[in-house]
PDB file of C-alpha atoms in Angstrom:
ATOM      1  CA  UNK A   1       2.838 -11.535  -3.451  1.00 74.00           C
ATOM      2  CA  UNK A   2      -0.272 -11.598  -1.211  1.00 79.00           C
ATOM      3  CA  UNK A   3      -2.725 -13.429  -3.764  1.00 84.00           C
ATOM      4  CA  UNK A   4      -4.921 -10.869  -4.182  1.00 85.00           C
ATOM      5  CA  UNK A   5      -7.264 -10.293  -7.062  1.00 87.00           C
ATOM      6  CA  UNK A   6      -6.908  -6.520  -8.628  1.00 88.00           C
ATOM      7  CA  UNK A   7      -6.951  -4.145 -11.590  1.00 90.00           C
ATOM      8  CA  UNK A   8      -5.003  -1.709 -12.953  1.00 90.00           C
ATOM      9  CA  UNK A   9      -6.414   1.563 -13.813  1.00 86.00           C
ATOM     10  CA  UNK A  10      -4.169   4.429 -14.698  1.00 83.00           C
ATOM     11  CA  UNK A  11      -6.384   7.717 -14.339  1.00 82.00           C
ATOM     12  CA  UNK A  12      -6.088  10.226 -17.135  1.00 84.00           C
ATOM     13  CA  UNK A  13      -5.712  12.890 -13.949  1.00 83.00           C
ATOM     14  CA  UNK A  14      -5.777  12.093 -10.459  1.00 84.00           C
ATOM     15  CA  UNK A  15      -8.847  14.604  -8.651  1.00 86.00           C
ATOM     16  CA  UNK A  16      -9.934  11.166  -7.926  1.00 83.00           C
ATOM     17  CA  UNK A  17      -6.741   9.992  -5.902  1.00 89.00           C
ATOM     18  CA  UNK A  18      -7.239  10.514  -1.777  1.00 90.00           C
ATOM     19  CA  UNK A  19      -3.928  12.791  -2.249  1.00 89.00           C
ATOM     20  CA  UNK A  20      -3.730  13.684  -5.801  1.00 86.00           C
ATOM     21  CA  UNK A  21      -1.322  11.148  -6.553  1.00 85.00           C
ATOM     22  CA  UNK A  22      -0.467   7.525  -6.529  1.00 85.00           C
ATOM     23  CA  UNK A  23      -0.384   5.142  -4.998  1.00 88.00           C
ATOM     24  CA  UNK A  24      -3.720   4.689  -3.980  1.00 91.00           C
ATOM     25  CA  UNK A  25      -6.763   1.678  -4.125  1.00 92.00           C
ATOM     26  CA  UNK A  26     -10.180   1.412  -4.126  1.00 90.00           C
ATOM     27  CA  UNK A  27     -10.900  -0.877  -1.405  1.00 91.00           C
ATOM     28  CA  UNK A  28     -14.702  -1.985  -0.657  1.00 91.00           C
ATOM     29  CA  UNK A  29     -15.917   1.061  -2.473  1.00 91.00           C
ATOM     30  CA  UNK A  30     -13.239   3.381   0.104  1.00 93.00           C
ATOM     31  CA  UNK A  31     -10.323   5.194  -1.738  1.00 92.00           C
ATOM     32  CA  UNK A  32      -7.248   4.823   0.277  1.00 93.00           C
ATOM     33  CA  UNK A  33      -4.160   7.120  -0.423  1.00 91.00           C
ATOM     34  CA  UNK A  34      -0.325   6.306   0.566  1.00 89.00           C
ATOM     35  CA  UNK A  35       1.263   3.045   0.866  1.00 86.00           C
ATOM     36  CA  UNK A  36       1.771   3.032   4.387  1.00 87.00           C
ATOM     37  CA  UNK A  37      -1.484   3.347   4.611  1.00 92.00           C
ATOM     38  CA  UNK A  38      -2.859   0.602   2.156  1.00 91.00           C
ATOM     39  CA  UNK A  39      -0.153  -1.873   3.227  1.00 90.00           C
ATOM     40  CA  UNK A  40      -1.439  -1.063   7.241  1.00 92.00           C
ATOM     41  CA  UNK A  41      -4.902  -1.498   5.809  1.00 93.00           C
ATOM     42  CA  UNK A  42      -4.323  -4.945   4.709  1.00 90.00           C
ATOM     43  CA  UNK A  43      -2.731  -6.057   7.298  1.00 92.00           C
ATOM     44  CA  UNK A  44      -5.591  -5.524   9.264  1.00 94.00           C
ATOM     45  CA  UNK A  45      -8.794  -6.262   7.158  1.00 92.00           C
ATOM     46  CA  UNK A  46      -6.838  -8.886   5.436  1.00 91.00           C
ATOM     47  CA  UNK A  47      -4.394 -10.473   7.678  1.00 92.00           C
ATOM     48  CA  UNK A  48      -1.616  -9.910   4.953  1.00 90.00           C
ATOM     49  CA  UNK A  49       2.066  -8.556   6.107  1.00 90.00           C
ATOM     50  CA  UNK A  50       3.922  -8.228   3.354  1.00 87.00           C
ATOM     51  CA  UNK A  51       7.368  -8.124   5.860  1.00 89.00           C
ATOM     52  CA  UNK A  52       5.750 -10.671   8.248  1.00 90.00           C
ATOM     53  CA  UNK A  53       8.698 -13.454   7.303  1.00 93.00           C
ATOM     54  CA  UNK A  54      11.302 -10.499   8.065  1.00 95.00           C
ATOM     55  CA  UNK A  55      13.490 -10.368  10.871  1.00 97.00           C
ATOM     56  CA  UNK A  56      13.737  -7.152  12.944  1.00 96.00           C
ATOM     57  CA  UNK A  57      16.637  -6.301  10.854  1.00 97.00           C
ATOM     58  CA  UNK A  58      15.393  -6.557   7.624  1.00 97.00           C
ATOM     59  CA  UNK A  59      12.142  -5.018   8.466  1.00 93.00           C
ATOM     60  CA  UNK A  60      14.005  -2.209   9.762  1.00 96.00           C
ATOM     61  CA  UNK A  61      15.712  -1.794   6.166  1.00 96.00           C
ATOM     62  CA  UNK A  62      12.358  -2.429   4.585  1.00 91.00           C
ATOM     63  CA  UNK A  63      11.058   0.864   6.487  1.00 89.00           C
ATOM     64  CA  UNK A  64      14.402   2.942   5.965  1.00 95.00           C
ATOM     65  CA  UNK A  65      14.246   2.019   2.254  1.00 93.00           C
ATOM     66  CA  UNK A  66      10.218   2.659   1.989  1.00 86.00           C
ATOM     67  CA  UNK A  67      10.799   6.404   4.048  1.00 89.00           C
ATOM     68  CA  UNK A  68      13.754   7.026   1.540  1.00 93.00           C
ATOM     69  CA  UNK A  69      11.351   6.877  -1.575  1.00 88.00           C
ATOM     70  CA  UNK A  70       8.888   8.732  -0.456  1.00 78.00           C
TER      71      UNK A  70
END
């Protein structure tokens, strides 16, 4: 979705994980924990926003839907 080169690792226990669980990414040599904050990270370090094409109403659902699965 954003073009970004990565690699999957799936830890055999996660001591190593910011919060002890996923998600989480290993970004310049930083371990970042929770997927608010990875996808805030992006946007600013890499300019990526992944509901940037969204309207207000649809990024509104994209929030109430990401806050339900947590």
């Amino acid at each position: 979705m954003a073009n970004i080169a990565y690699d999957i690792e799936i830890p055999k226990d996660f001591a190593k994980a910011p919060k002890g669980k996923v998600p989480f990414i290993d970004y310049e040599g930083k371990l970042i924990g929770d997927s608010t904050l990875i996808i805030e990270m992006l946007k600013e370090k890499e300019g990526i926003d992944p509901d940037g094409d969204l309207t207000s109403t649809e990024k509104a659902i994209s929030l109430a839907f990401r806050r339900m699965l947590k």
